[in-house]
Short mmCIF file of N, CA and C in Angstrom, two decimals:
data_model
loop_
_atom_site.label_atom_id
_atom_site.label_comp_id
_atom_site.label_asym_id
_atom_site.label_seq_id
_atom_site.Cartn_x
_atom_site.Cartn_y
_atom_site.Cartn_z
N MET A 1135 -33.69 29.23 5.88
CA MET A 1135 -33.07 27.92 5.88
C MET A 1135 -34.08 26.90 6.40
N GLN A 1136 -34.20 25.80 5.72
CA GLN A 1136 -35.08 24.73 6.15
C GLN A 1136 -34.49 24.04 7.38
N LEU A 1137 -35.36 23.52 8.23
CA LEU A 1137 -34.88 22.88 9.46
C LEU A 1137 -33.94 21.71 9.17
N ASP A 1138 -34.18 21.00 8.09
CA ASP A 1138 -33.30 19.87 7.77
C ASP A 1138 -31.96 20.32 7.19
N GLN A 1139 -31.80 21.63 6.96
CA GLN A 1139 -30.55 22.17 6.44
C GLN A 1139 -29.73 22.88 7.52
N LEU A 1140 -30.20 22.85 8.76
CA LEU A 1140 -29.47 23.51 9.84
C LEU A 1140 -28.11 22.85 10.03
N PRO A 1141 -27.10 23.64 10.39
CA PRO A 1141 -25.80 23.05 10.72
C PRO A 1141 -25.98 22.01 11.83
N LYS A 1142 -25.12 21.00 11.85
CA LYS A 1142 -25.33 19.89 12.79
C LYS A 1142 -25.21 20.30 14.25
N ASN A 1143 -24.53 21.37 14.57
CA ASN A 1143 -24.42 21.80 15.97
C ASN A 1143 -25.48 22.83 16.36
N VAL A 1144 -26.51 23.00 15.53
CA VAL A 1144 -27.66 23.84 15.87
C VAL A 1144 -28.84 22.89 16.05
N ARG A 1145 -29.41 22.91 17.25
CA ARG A 1145 -30.52 22.01 17.58
C ARG A 1145 -31.74 22.83 17.96
N ILE A 1146 -32.89 22.46 17.46
CA ILE A 1146 -34.14 23.12 17.84
C ILE A 1146 -34.97 22.14 18.64
N GLU A 1147 -35.41 22.60 19.81
CA GLU A 1147 -36.26 21.78 20.68
C GLU A 1147 -37.60 22.48 20.85
N GLY A 1148 -38.66 21.70 21.00
CA GLY A 1148 -39.98 22.28 21.23
C GLY A 1148 -40.81 22.31 19.96
N ASP A 1149 -41.84 23.14 19.98
CA ASP A 1149 -42.84 23.20 18.92
C ASP A 1149 -42.43 24.17 17.82
N VAL A 1150 -42.00 23.67 16.69
CA VAL A 1150 -41.62 24.53 15.58
C VAL A 1150 -42.80 24.87 14.68
N THR A 1151 -43.92 24.17 14.83
CA THR A 1151 -45.05 24.42 13.95
C THR A 1151 -45.78 25.71 14.29
N ASN A 1152 -45.80 26.13 15.53
CA ASN A 1152 -46.52 27.34 15.95
C ASN A 1152 -45.59 28.50 16.27
N ASN A 1153 -44.33 28.40 15.89
CA ASN A 1153 -43.33 29.42 16.13
C ASN A 1153 -42.50 29.59 14.86
N THR A 1154 -41.69 30.65 14.80
CA THR A 1154 -40.89 30.92 13.61
C THR A 1154 -39.42 30.97 13.97
N VAL A 1155 -38.60 30.26 13.22
CA VAL A 1155 -37.15 30.31 13.37
C VAL A 1155 -36.55 30.63 12.01
N ILE A 1156 -35.78 31.72 11.96
CA ILE A 1156 -35.11 32.10 10.72
C ILE A 1156 -33.61 32.12 11.01
N VAL A 1157 -32.89 31.22 10.39
CA VAL A 1157 -31.44 31.12 10.55
C VAL A 1157 -30.82 31.30 9.17
N GLU A 1158 -30.03 32.35 9.02
CA GLU A 1158 -29.38 32.58 7.73
C GLU A 1158 -28.42 31.42 7.42
N PRO A 1159 -28.32 31.02 6.16
CA PRO A 1159 -27.52 29.85 5.81
C PRO A 1159 -26.03 29.99 6.09
N SER A 1160 -25.54 31.20 6.23
CA SER A 1160 -24.09 31.37 6.45
C SER A 1160 -23.71 31.42 7.92
N ILE A 1161 -24.60 30.98 8.81
CA ILE A 1161 -24.28 30.98 10.24
C ILE A 1161 -23.04 30.12 10.48
N ARG A 1162 -22.10 30.69 11.24
CA ARG A 1162 -20.91 29.94 11.65
C ARG A 1162 -21.17 29.52 13.08
N HIS A 1163 -21.74 28.40 13.25
CA HIS A 1163 -22.15 27.92 14.55
C HIS A 1163 -20.98 27.35 15.35
N ILE A 1164 -21.13 27.36 16.61
CA ILE A 1164 -20.24 26.61 17.48
C ILE A 1164 -21.07 25.50 18.10
N ASN A 1165 -22.05 25.89 18.90
CA ASN A 1165 -22.97 24.93 19.51
C ASN A 1165 -24.17 25.72 20.00
N LEU A 1166 -25.30 25.55 19.38
CA LEU A 1166 -26.46 26.37 19.69
C LEU A 1166 -27.70 25.50 19.85
N VAL A 1167 -28.46 25.77 20.93
CA VAL A 1167 -29.75 25.13 21.15
C VAL A 1167 -30.81 26.23 21.15
N ILE A 1168 -31.82 26.06 20.31
CA ILE A 1168 -32.96 26.97 20.28
C ILE A 1168 -34.14 26.21 20.84
N THR A 1169 -34.70 26.71 21.95
CA THR A 1169 -35.83 26.05 22.59
C THR A 1169 -37.07 26.92 22.45
N LEU A 1170 -38.16 26.32 22.00
CA LEU A 1170 -39.42 27.03 21.79
C LEU A 1170 -40.52 26.42 22.64
N ARG A 1171 -41.29 27.27 23.31
CA ARG A 1171 -42.43 26.82 24.11
C ARG A 1171 -43.63 27.69 23.78
N GLY A 1172 -44.82 27.11 23.85
CA GLY A 1172 -46.01 27.87 23.54
C GLY A 1172 -46.08 28.17 22.05
N SER A 1173 -46.69 29.32 21.71
CA SER A 1173 -46.83 29.66 20.30
C SER A 1173 -46.56 31.14 20.08
N GLY A 1174 -46.35 31.47 18.81
CA GLY A 1174 -46.18 32.86 18.42
C GLY A 1174 -44.80 33.45 18.66
N SER A 1175 -43.83 32.65 19.02
CA SER A 1175 -42.48 33.16 19.24
C SER A 1175 -41.71 33.20 17.93
N ARG A 1176 -40.67 34.05 17.91
CA ARG A 1176 -39.87 34.23 16.70
C ARG A 1176 -38.40 34.36 17.09
N VAL A 1177 -37.54 33.59 16.44
CA VAL A 1177 -36.09 33.68 16.62
C VAL A 1177 -35.49 33.94 15.25
N GLU A 1178 -34.72 35.04 15.14
CA GLU A 1178 -34.08 35.40 13.88
C GLU A 1178 -32.58 35.55 14.12
N ILE A 1179 -31.79 34.85 13.33
CA ILE A 1179 -30.33 34.92 13.43
C ILE A 1179 -29.78 35.35 12.08
N GLY A 1180 -29.07 36.48 12.07
CA GLY A 1180 -28.53 37.04 10.85
C GLY A 1180 -27.36 36.23 10.30
N PRO A 1181 -26.89 36.61 9.13
CA PRO A 1181 -25.80 35.88 8.49
C PRO A 1181 -24.45 36.07 9.20
N ASP A 1182 -23.58 35.10 9.01
CA ASP A 1182 -22.20 35.14 9.48
C ASP A 1182 -22.07 35.27 11.00
N CYS A 1183 -23.03 34.73 11.73
CA CYS A 1183 -22.94 34.72 13.20
C CYS A 1183 -22.21 33.47 13.67
N ALA A 1184 -21.52 33.59 14.79
CA ALA A 1184 -20.89 32.44 15.45
C ALA A 1184 -21.47 32.38 16.85
N LEU A 1185 -22.28 31.36 17.10
CA LEU A 1185 -23.07 31.33 18.33
C LEU A 1185 -22.83 30.07 19.14
N ASN A 1186 -22.68 30.25 20.44
CA ASN A 1186 -22.54 29.14 21.38
C ASN A 1186 -23.45 29.47 22.56
N GLY A 1187 -24.44 28.63 22.82
CA GLY A 1187 -25.32 28.88 23.95
C GLY A 1187 -26.71 28.40 23.69
N GLN A 1188 -27.67 29.06 24.39
CA GLN A 1188 -29.07 28.66 24.27
C GLN A 1188 -29.94 29.89 24.09
N LEU A 1189 -30.87 29.78 23.15
CA LEU A 1189 -31.90 30.79 22.95
C LEU A 1189 -33.23 30.15 23.31
N PHE A 1190 -33.92 30.70 24.30
CA PHE A 1190 -35.19 30.17 24.77
C PHE A 1190 -36.26 31.22 24.51
N ALA A 1191 -37.27 30.88 23.72
CA ALA A 1191 -38.36 31.81 23.41
C ALA A 1191 -39.69 31.13 23.71
N ALA A 1192 -40.53 31.81 24.50
CA ALA A 1192 -41.81 31.23 24.89
C ALA A 1192 -42.93 32.26 24.81
N ASP A 1193 -44.10 31.78 24.44
CA ASP A 1193 -45.34 32.56 24.53
C ASP A 1193 -45.27 33.91 23.85
N GLY A 1194 -44.90 33.91 22.57
CA GLY A 1194 -44.91 35.13 21.77
C GLY A 1194 -43.68 36.00 21.88
N ALA A 1195 -42.61 35.49 22.44
CA ALA A 1195 -41.37 36.26 22.58
C ALA A 1195 -40.62 36.34 21.25
N THR A 1196 -39.76 37.37 21.12
CA THR A 1196 -38.96 37.55 19.93
C THR A 1196 -37.49 37.73 20.31
N ILE A 1197 -36.61 37.01 19.64
CA ILE A 1197 -35.17 37.16 19.79
C ILE A 1197 -34.60 37.42 18.41
N ARG A 1198 -33.89 38.56 18.26
CA ARG A 1198 -33.25 38.90 16.98
C ARG A 1198 -31.76 39.13 17.22
N ILE A 1199 -30.93 38.49 16.40
CA ILE A 1199 -29.49 38.65 16.50
C ILE A 1199 -28.98 39.11 15.14
N GLY A 1200 -28.30 40.25 15.11
CA GLY A 1200 -27.82 40.84 13.87
C GLY A 1200 -26.62 40.11 13.29
N ARG A 1201 -26.31 40.42 12.05
CA ARG A 1201 -25.26 39.74 11.31
C ARG A 1201 -23.88 39.93 11.97
N ARG A 1202 -23.04 38.94 11.75
CA ARG A 1202 -21.65 38.94 12.20
C ARG A 1202 -21.49 39.12 13.72
N THR A 1203 -22.48 38.69 14.47
CA THR A 1203 -22.38 38.71 15.92
C THR A 1203 -21.81 37.39 16.41
N ALA A 1204 -20.92 37.46 17.41
CA ALA A 1204 -20.30 36.26 17.99
C ALA A 1204 -20.68 36.17 19.46
N MET A 1205 -21.13 35.00 19.86
CA MET A 1205 -21.49 34.73 21.25
C MET A 1205 -20.76 33.47 21.69
N LEU A 1206 -19.93 33.60 22.70
CA LEU A 1206 -19.11 32.46 23.12
C LEU A 1206 -19.78 31.60 24.19
N GLY A 1207 -20.78 32.13 24.88
CA GLY A 1207 -21.50 31.37 25.89
C GLY A 1207 -22.63 32.19 26.47
N VAL A 1208 -23.75 32.23 25.75
CA VAL A 1208 -24.84 33.13 26.10
C VAL A 1208 -26.13 32.33 26.27
N HIS A 1209 -26.90 32.69 27.30
CA HIS A 1209 -28.23 32.13 27.51
C HIS A 1209 -29.23 33.27 27.45
N VAL A 1210 -30.11 33.26 26.44
CA VAL A 1210 -31.17 34.25 26.31
C VAL A 1210 -32.48 33.54 26.63
N ALA A 1211 -33.23 34.08 27.58
CA ALA A 1211 -34.53 33.50 27.95
C ALA A 1211 -35.59 34.58 27.85
N ALA A 1212 -36.43 34.51 26.83
CA ALA A 1212 -37.47 35.50 26.60
C ALA A 1212 -38.84 34.85 26.74
N HIS A 1213 -39.70 35.46 27.56
CA HIS A 1213 -41.04 34.94 27.85
C HIS A 1213 -42.08 36.03 27.61
N GLU A 1214 -43.35 35.64 27.68
CA GLU A 1214 -44.49 36.57 27.77
C GLU A 1214 -44.50 37.66 26.71
N GLY A 1215 -44.16 37.36 25.49
CA GLY A 1215 -44.19 38.36 24.44
C GLY A 1215 -43.06 39.37 24.50
N SER A 1216 -42.05 39.10 25.29
CA SER A 1216 -40.93 40.04 25.43
C SER A 1216 -40.03 39.98 24.20
N THR A 1217 -39.15 40.99 24.11
CA THR A 1217 -38.27 41.12 22.95
C THR A 1217 -36.82 41.32 23.37
N VAL A 1218 -35.91 40.63 22.70
CA VAL A 1218 -34.47 40.86 22.83
C VAL A 1218 -33.95 41.14 21.44
N GLU A 1219 -33.38 42.34 21.26
CA GLU A 1219 -32.79 42.71 19.97
C GLU A 1219 -31.31 42.98 20.17
N ILE A 1220 -30.49 42.24 19.43
CA ILE A 1220 -29.04 42.36 19.51
C ILE A 1220 -28.55 42.79 18.13
N GLY A 1221 -27.75 43.85 18.09
CA GLY A 1221 -27.32 44.44 16.84
C GLY A 1221 -26.29 43.61 16.08
N GLU A 1222 -25.71 44.25 15.09
CA GLU A 1222 -24.71 43.62 14.23
C GLU A 1222 -23.32 43.75 14.81
N ARG A 1223 -22.47 42.78 14.49
CA ARG A 1223 -21.04 42.80 14.83
C ARG A 1223 -20.78 42.96 16.33
N CYS A 1224 -21.63 42.36 17.14
CA CYS A 1224 -21.42 42.37 18.59
C CYS A 1224 -20.53 41.21 18.99
N LEU A 1225 -19.88 41.34 20.13
CA LEU A 1225 -19.03 40.29 20.66
C LEU A 1225 -19.42 40.04 22.12
N PHE A 1226 -19.88 38.81 22.39
CA PHE A 1226 -20.29 38.41 23.73
C PHE A 1226 -19.32 37.35 24.23
N SER A 1227 -18.78 37.55 25.41
CA SER A 1227 -17.88 36.58 26.02
C SER A 1227 -18.70 35.39 26.53
N ASN A 1228 -18.23 34.72 27.57
CA ASN A 1228 -18.93 33.53 28.07
C ASN A 1228 -19.70 33.81 29.35
N THR A 1229 -20.59 32.90 29.67
CA THR A 1229 -21.41 32.92 30.88
C THR A 1229 -22.21 34.22 30.99
N ILE A 1230 -22.96 34.53 29.95
CA ILE A 1230 -23.78 35.74 29.90
C ILE A 1230 -25.25 35.34 29.91
N ARG A 1231 -26.04 36.03 30.71
CA ARG A 1231 -27.48 35.78 30.82
C ARG A 1231 -28.23 37.03 30.38
N ILE A 1232 -29.24 36.84 29.53
CA ILE A 1232 -30.06 37.94 29.03
C ILE A 1232 -31.52 37.56 29.25
N ARG A 1233 -32.25 38.39 30.04
CA ARG A 1233 -33.64 38.06 30.37
C ARG A 1233 -34.51 39.31 30.39
N PRO A 1234 -35.44 39.44 29.46
CA PRO A 1234 -36.33 40.61 29.45
C PRO A 1234 -37.56 40.48 30.34
N SER A 1235 -37.65 39.39 31.08
CA SER A 1235 -38.76 39.22 32.02
C SER A 1235 -38.27 38.39 33.21
N ASP A 1236 -39.07 38.40 34.25
CA ASP A 1236 -38.73 37.63 35.44
C ASP A 1236 -39.23 36.19 35.36
N ALA A 1237 -40.10 35.90 34.41
CA ALA A 1237 -40.68 34.58 34.17
C ALA A 1237 -41.72 34.19 35.21
N HIS A 1238 -41.65 34.75 36.40
CA HIS A 1238 -42.66 34.50 37.44
C HIS A 1238 -43.32 35.82 37.79
N LYS A 1239 -44.63 35.82 37.82
CA LYS A 1239 -45.38 37.05 38.07
C LYS A 1239 -45.40 37.40 39.56
N ILE A 1240 -45.26 38.70 39.84
CA ILE A 1240 -45.33 39.20 41.22
C ILE A 1240 -46.44 40.24 41.27
N PHE A 1241 -47.31 40.14 42.27
CA PHE A 1241 -48.46 41.02 42.38
C PHE A 1241 -48.44 41.82 43.69
N ASP A 1242 -48.96 43.04 43.63
CA ASP A 1242 -49.18 43.85 44.82
C ASP A 1242 -50.41 43.28 45.53
N ILE A 1243 -50.30 43.01 46.82
CA ILE A 1243 -51.38 42.37 47.56
C ILE A 1243 -52.63 43.26 47.62
N GLU A 1244 -52.45 44.54 47.89
CA GLU A 1244 -53.61 45.43 48.04
C GLU A 1244 -54.35 45.67 46.73
N SER A 1245 -53.64 45.99 45.67
CA SER A 1245 -54.30 46.34 44.41
C SER A 1245 -54.54 45.13 43.52
N GLY A 1246 -53.76 44.08 43.71
CA GLY A 1246 -53.85 42.91 42.84
C GLY A 1246 -53.16 43.10 41.50
N LEU A 1247 -52.50 44.26 41.32
CA LEU A 1247 -51.82 44.55 40.07
C LEU A 1247 -50.44 43.90 40.00
N ARG A 1248 -50.11 43.47 38.83
CA ARG A 1248 -48.78 42.92 38.62
C ARG A 1248 -47.75 44.04 38.69
N ILE A 1249 -46.63 43.78 39.34
CA ILE A 1249 -45.61 44.82 39.52
C ILE A 1249 -44.29 44.50 38.81
N ASN A 1250 -44.24 43.43 38.06
CA ASN A 1250 -42.98 43.08 37.39
C ASN A 1250 -43.19 42.68 35.93
N ASP A 1251 -43.79 43.57 35.16
CA ASP A 1251 -44.00 43.31 33.74
C ASP A 1251 -42.67 43.15 33.00
N GLN A 1252 -42.73 42.45 31.88
CA GLN A 1252 -41.56 42.32 31.01
C GLN A 1252 -41.29 43.66 30.35
N ARG A 1253 -40.02 43.87 29.98
CA ARG A 1253 -39.62 45.07 29.23
C ARG A 1253 -38.55 44.66 28.22
N PRO A 1254 -38.58 45.22 27.02
CA PRO A 1254 -37.64 44.81 25.98
C PRO A 1254 -36.19 45.13 26.33
N ILE A 1255 -35.30 44.35 25.75
CA ILE A 1255 -33.86 44.61 25.84
C ILE A 1255 -33.38 44.94 24.43
N VAL A 1256 -32.63 46.04 24.32
CA VAL A 1256 -32.08 46.44 23.02
C VAL A 1256 -30.58 46.67 23.19
N ILE A 1257 -29.81 45.94 22.41
CA ILE A 1257 -28.35 46.07 22.42
C ILE A 1257 -27.95 46.52 21.01
N GLY A 1258 -27.28 47.66 20.90
CA GLY A 1258 -26.93 48.24 19.61
C GLY A 1258 -25.87 47.45 18.87
N ASP A 1259 -25.42 48.02 17.77
CA ASP A 1259 -24.37 47.40 16.95
C ASP A 1259 -23.00 47.54 17.63
N GLU A 1260 -22.13 46.58 17.36
CA GLU A 1260 -20.74 46.59 17.82
C GLU A 1260 -20.60 46.81 19.33
N VAL A 1261 -21.40 46.10 20.09
CA VAL A 1261 -21.29 46.14 21.55
C VAL A 1261 -20.45 44.94 21.99
N TRP A 1262 -19.51 45.19 22.89
CA TRP A 1262 -18.64 44.14 23.43
C TRP A 1262 -19.08 43.88 24.87
N VAL A 1263 -19.40 42.63 25.16
CA VAL A 1263 -19.91 42.25 26.48
C VAL A 1263 -18.92 41.30 27.13
N GLY A 1264 -18.37 41.69 28.28
CA GLY A 1264 -17.41 40.86 29.01
C GLY A 1264 -18.08 39.65 29.65
N GLU A 1265 -17.26 38.78 30.23
CA GLU A 1265 -17.79 37.54 30.79
C GLU A 1265 -18.57 37.77 32.08
N TYR A 1266 -19.47 36.81 32.38
CA TYR A 1266 -20.29 36.78 33.59
C TYR A 1266 -21.22 37.99 33.72
N VAL A 1267 -21.67 38.53 32.61
CA VAL A 1267 -22.58 39.68 32.61
C VAL A 1267 -24.03 39.20 32.61
N GLN A 1268 -24.88 39.92 33.34
CA GLN A 1268 -26.32 39.70 33.29
C GLN A 1268 -26.97 40.96 32.74
N ILE A 1269 -27.82 40.77 31.74
CA ILE A 1269 -28.54 41.89 31.14
C ILE A 1269 -30.02 41.66 31.40
N ALA A 1270 -30.63 42.59 32.13
CA ALA A 1270 -31.99 42.42 32.63
C ALA A 1270 -32.99 43.25 31.84
N LYS A 1271 -34.26 42.99 32.11
CA LYS A 1271 -35.35 43.66 31.42
C LYS A 1271 -35.19 45.18 31.45
N GLY A 1272 -35.53 45.79 30.32
CA GLY A 1272 -35.44 47.24 30.19
C GLY A 1272 -34.08 47.78 29.82
N ALA A 1273 -33.07 46.94 29.72
CA ALA A 1273 -31.73 47.42 29.39
C ALA A 1273 -31.69 47.89 27.94
N ARG A 1274 -31.02 49.02 27.74
CA ARG A 1274 -30.79 49.57 26.41
C ARG A 1274 -29.34 50.02 26.36
N VAL A 1275 -28.56 49.35 25.54
CA VAL A 1275 -27.13 49.62 25.45
C VAL A 1275 -26.84 50.15 24.05
N GLY A 1276 -26.33 51.36 23.97
CA GLY A 1276 -26.07 52.01 22.69
C GLY A 1276 -24.94 51.36 21.91
N SER A 1277 -24.94 51.58 20.62
CA SER A 1277 -23.93 51.03 19.71
C SER A 1277 -22.53 51.47 20.13
N GLY A 1278 -21.55 50.58 19.88
CA GLY A 1278 -20.16 50.89 20.16
C GLY A 1278 -19.78 50.83 21.62
N SER A 1279 -20.67 50.35 22.48
CA SER A 1279 -20.41 50.34 23.92
C SER A 1279 -19.67 49.09 24.37
N ILE A 1280 -19.13 49.18 25.58
CA ILE A 1280 -18.39 48.09 26.20
C ILE A 1280 -18.99 47.85 27.58
N ILE A 1281 -19.31 46.58 27.88
CA ILE A 1281 -19.85 46.21 29.19
C ILE A 1281 -18.79 45.38 29.89
N GLY A 1282 -18.30 45.86 31.04
CA GLY A 1282 -17.26 45.17 31.79
C GLY A 1282 -17.73 43.87 32.41
N ALA A 1283 -16.79 42.96 32.63
CA ALA A 1283 -17.07 41.65 33.21
C ALA A 1283 -17.80 41.77 34.54
N THR A 1284 -18.65 40.82 34.82
CA THR A 1284 -19.45 40.66 36.04
C THR A 1284 -20.45 41.78 36.29
N SER A 1285 -20.80 42.53 35.27
CA SER A 1285 -21.77 43.62 35.42
C SER A 1285 -23.20 43.11 35.41
N PHE A 1286 -24.08 43.88 36.07
CA PHE A 1286 -25.53 43.65 36.03
C PHE A 1286 -26.14 44.87 35.37
N VAL A 1287 -26.66 44.70 34.15
CA VAL A 1287 -27.12 45.83 33.34
C VAL A 1287 -28.64 45.85 33.30
N SER A 1288 -29.23 46.97 33.74
CA SER A 1288 -30.68 47.09 33.67
C SER A 1288 -31.13 48.48 33.23
N GLY A 1289 -30.21 49.40 33.05
CA GLY A 1289 -30.57 50.77 32.70
C GLY A 1289 -30.37 51.05 31.22
N GLU A 1290 -30.42 52.35 30.91
CA GLU A 1290 -30.21 52.81 29.54
C GLU A 1290 -28.89 53.54 29.45
N PHE A 1291 -28.11 53.20 28.40
CA PHE A 1291 -26.78 53.77 28.22
C PHE A 1291 -26.63 54.23 26.77
N PRO A 1292 -26.07 55.43 26.57
CA PRO A 1292 -25.94 55.96 25.20
C PRO A 1292 -24.84 55.24 24.42
N ASN A 1293 -24.76 55.56 23.14
CA ASN A 1293 -23.72 55.01 22.27
C ASN A 1293 -22.34 55.29 22.85
N ASN A 1294 -21.41 54.39 22.57
CA ASN A 1294 -19.99 54.55 22.91
C ASN A 1294 -19.75 54.78 24.40
N SER A 1295 -20.43 53.96 25.20
CA SER A 1295 -20.29 54.02 26.66
C SER A 1295 -19.43 52.88 27.16
N LEU A 1296 -18.65 53.16 28.19
CA LEU A 1296 -17.96 52.12 28.95
C LEU A 1296 -18.74 51.99 30.24
N ILE A 1297 -19.37 50.82 30.44
CA ILE A 1297 -20.20 50.62 31.62
C ILE A 1297 -19.73 49.37 32.36
N ALA A 1298 -19.86 49.41 33.68
CA ALA A 1298 -19.47 48.26 34.49
C ALA A 1298 -20.07 48.41 35.87
N GLY A 1299 -20.10 47.31 36.59
CA GLY A 1299 -20.55 47.31 37.97
C GLY A 1299 -21.85 46.56 38.15
N SER A 1300 -22.23 46.45 39.42
CA SER A 1300 -23.45 45.76 39.78
C SER A 1300 -24.17 46.57 40.86
N PRO A 1301 -25.09 47.44 40.47
CA PRO A 1301 -25.61 47.63 39.12
C PRO A 1301 -24.62 48.39 38.24
N ALA A 1302 -24.76 48.17 36.94
CA ALA A 1302 -23.86 48.83 35.98
C ALA A 1302 -24.09 50.34 36.00
N ARG A 1303 -22.99 51.07 35.85
CA ARG A 1303 -23.08 52.53 35.75
C ARG A 1303 -22.11 52.98 34.67
N LEU A 1304 -22.34 54.19 34.19
CA LEU A 1304 -21.50 54.76 33.15
C LEU A 1304 -20.16 55.16 33.76
N LEU A 1305 -19.08 54.56 33.27
CA LEU A 1305 -17.74 54.91 33.73
C LEU A 1305 -17.10 55.97 32.86
N ARG A 1306 -17.42 55.90 31.56
CA ARG A 1306 -16.83 56.86 30.63
C ARG A 1306 -17.65 56.86 29.34
N SER A 1307 -17.78 58.00 28.73
CA SER A 1307 -18.46 58.08 27.44
C SER A 1307 -17.45 58.45 26.37
N GLY A 1308 -17.86 58.36 25.11
CA GLY A 1308 -16.96 58.71 24.01
C GLY A 1308 -15.85 57.71 23.78
N VAL A 1309 -16.13 56.41 24.02
CA VAL A 1309 -15.12 55.38 23.80
C VAL A 1309 -15.54 54.50 22.63
N ARG A 1310 -14.59 53.75 22.10
CA ARG A 1310 -14.91 52.75 21.07
C ARG A 1310 -13.93 51.59 21.22
N TRP A 1311 -14.26 50.49 20.65
CA TRP A 1311 -13.38 49.33 20.65
C TRP A 1311 -13.29 48.82 19.22
N GLU A 1312 -12.26 48.06 18.94
CA GLU A 1312 -12.09 47.49 17.60
C GLU A 1312 -12.50 46.03 17.59
N PRO A 1313 -13.52 45.73 16.78
CA PRO A 1313 -13.92 44.32 16.67
C PRO A 1313 -12.88 43.49 15.93
#
């Protein structure tokens, strides 16, 4: 979709010449801001999505959102070449934060080595995310899973998991929800 063909409630801020934004023409927007900083970043939004929130991509980061995903109030902030991949037919409630990096570097004083590198976030297909959830770097949530409200997710969880808590833990496996 050409930038001049974007739905009126989808706004792109920042440098579009050195970054890539792919928005399928059938997006069912609510209110979306895509912010780009630096160069080499990529934002891809699949068809039939309903999105409300902000997608921030900087310095070579990638954000991919699969088809028929709905987000009622999500802020994704990807920096430093990090990746956020969200599957198809997911449902995200409101006030959700997704960050695959800390954005500020932390170093070990003795070695001088950085100790907080970015790590990708992968959310499978048909994942339901409750309100006030934070999803941190390295999180991997399997398809068909449910994340309870107010959870802090940073680990890896298999398909069809019910997870909740801060930090999030597996409460039950072998579950599914109906989108």
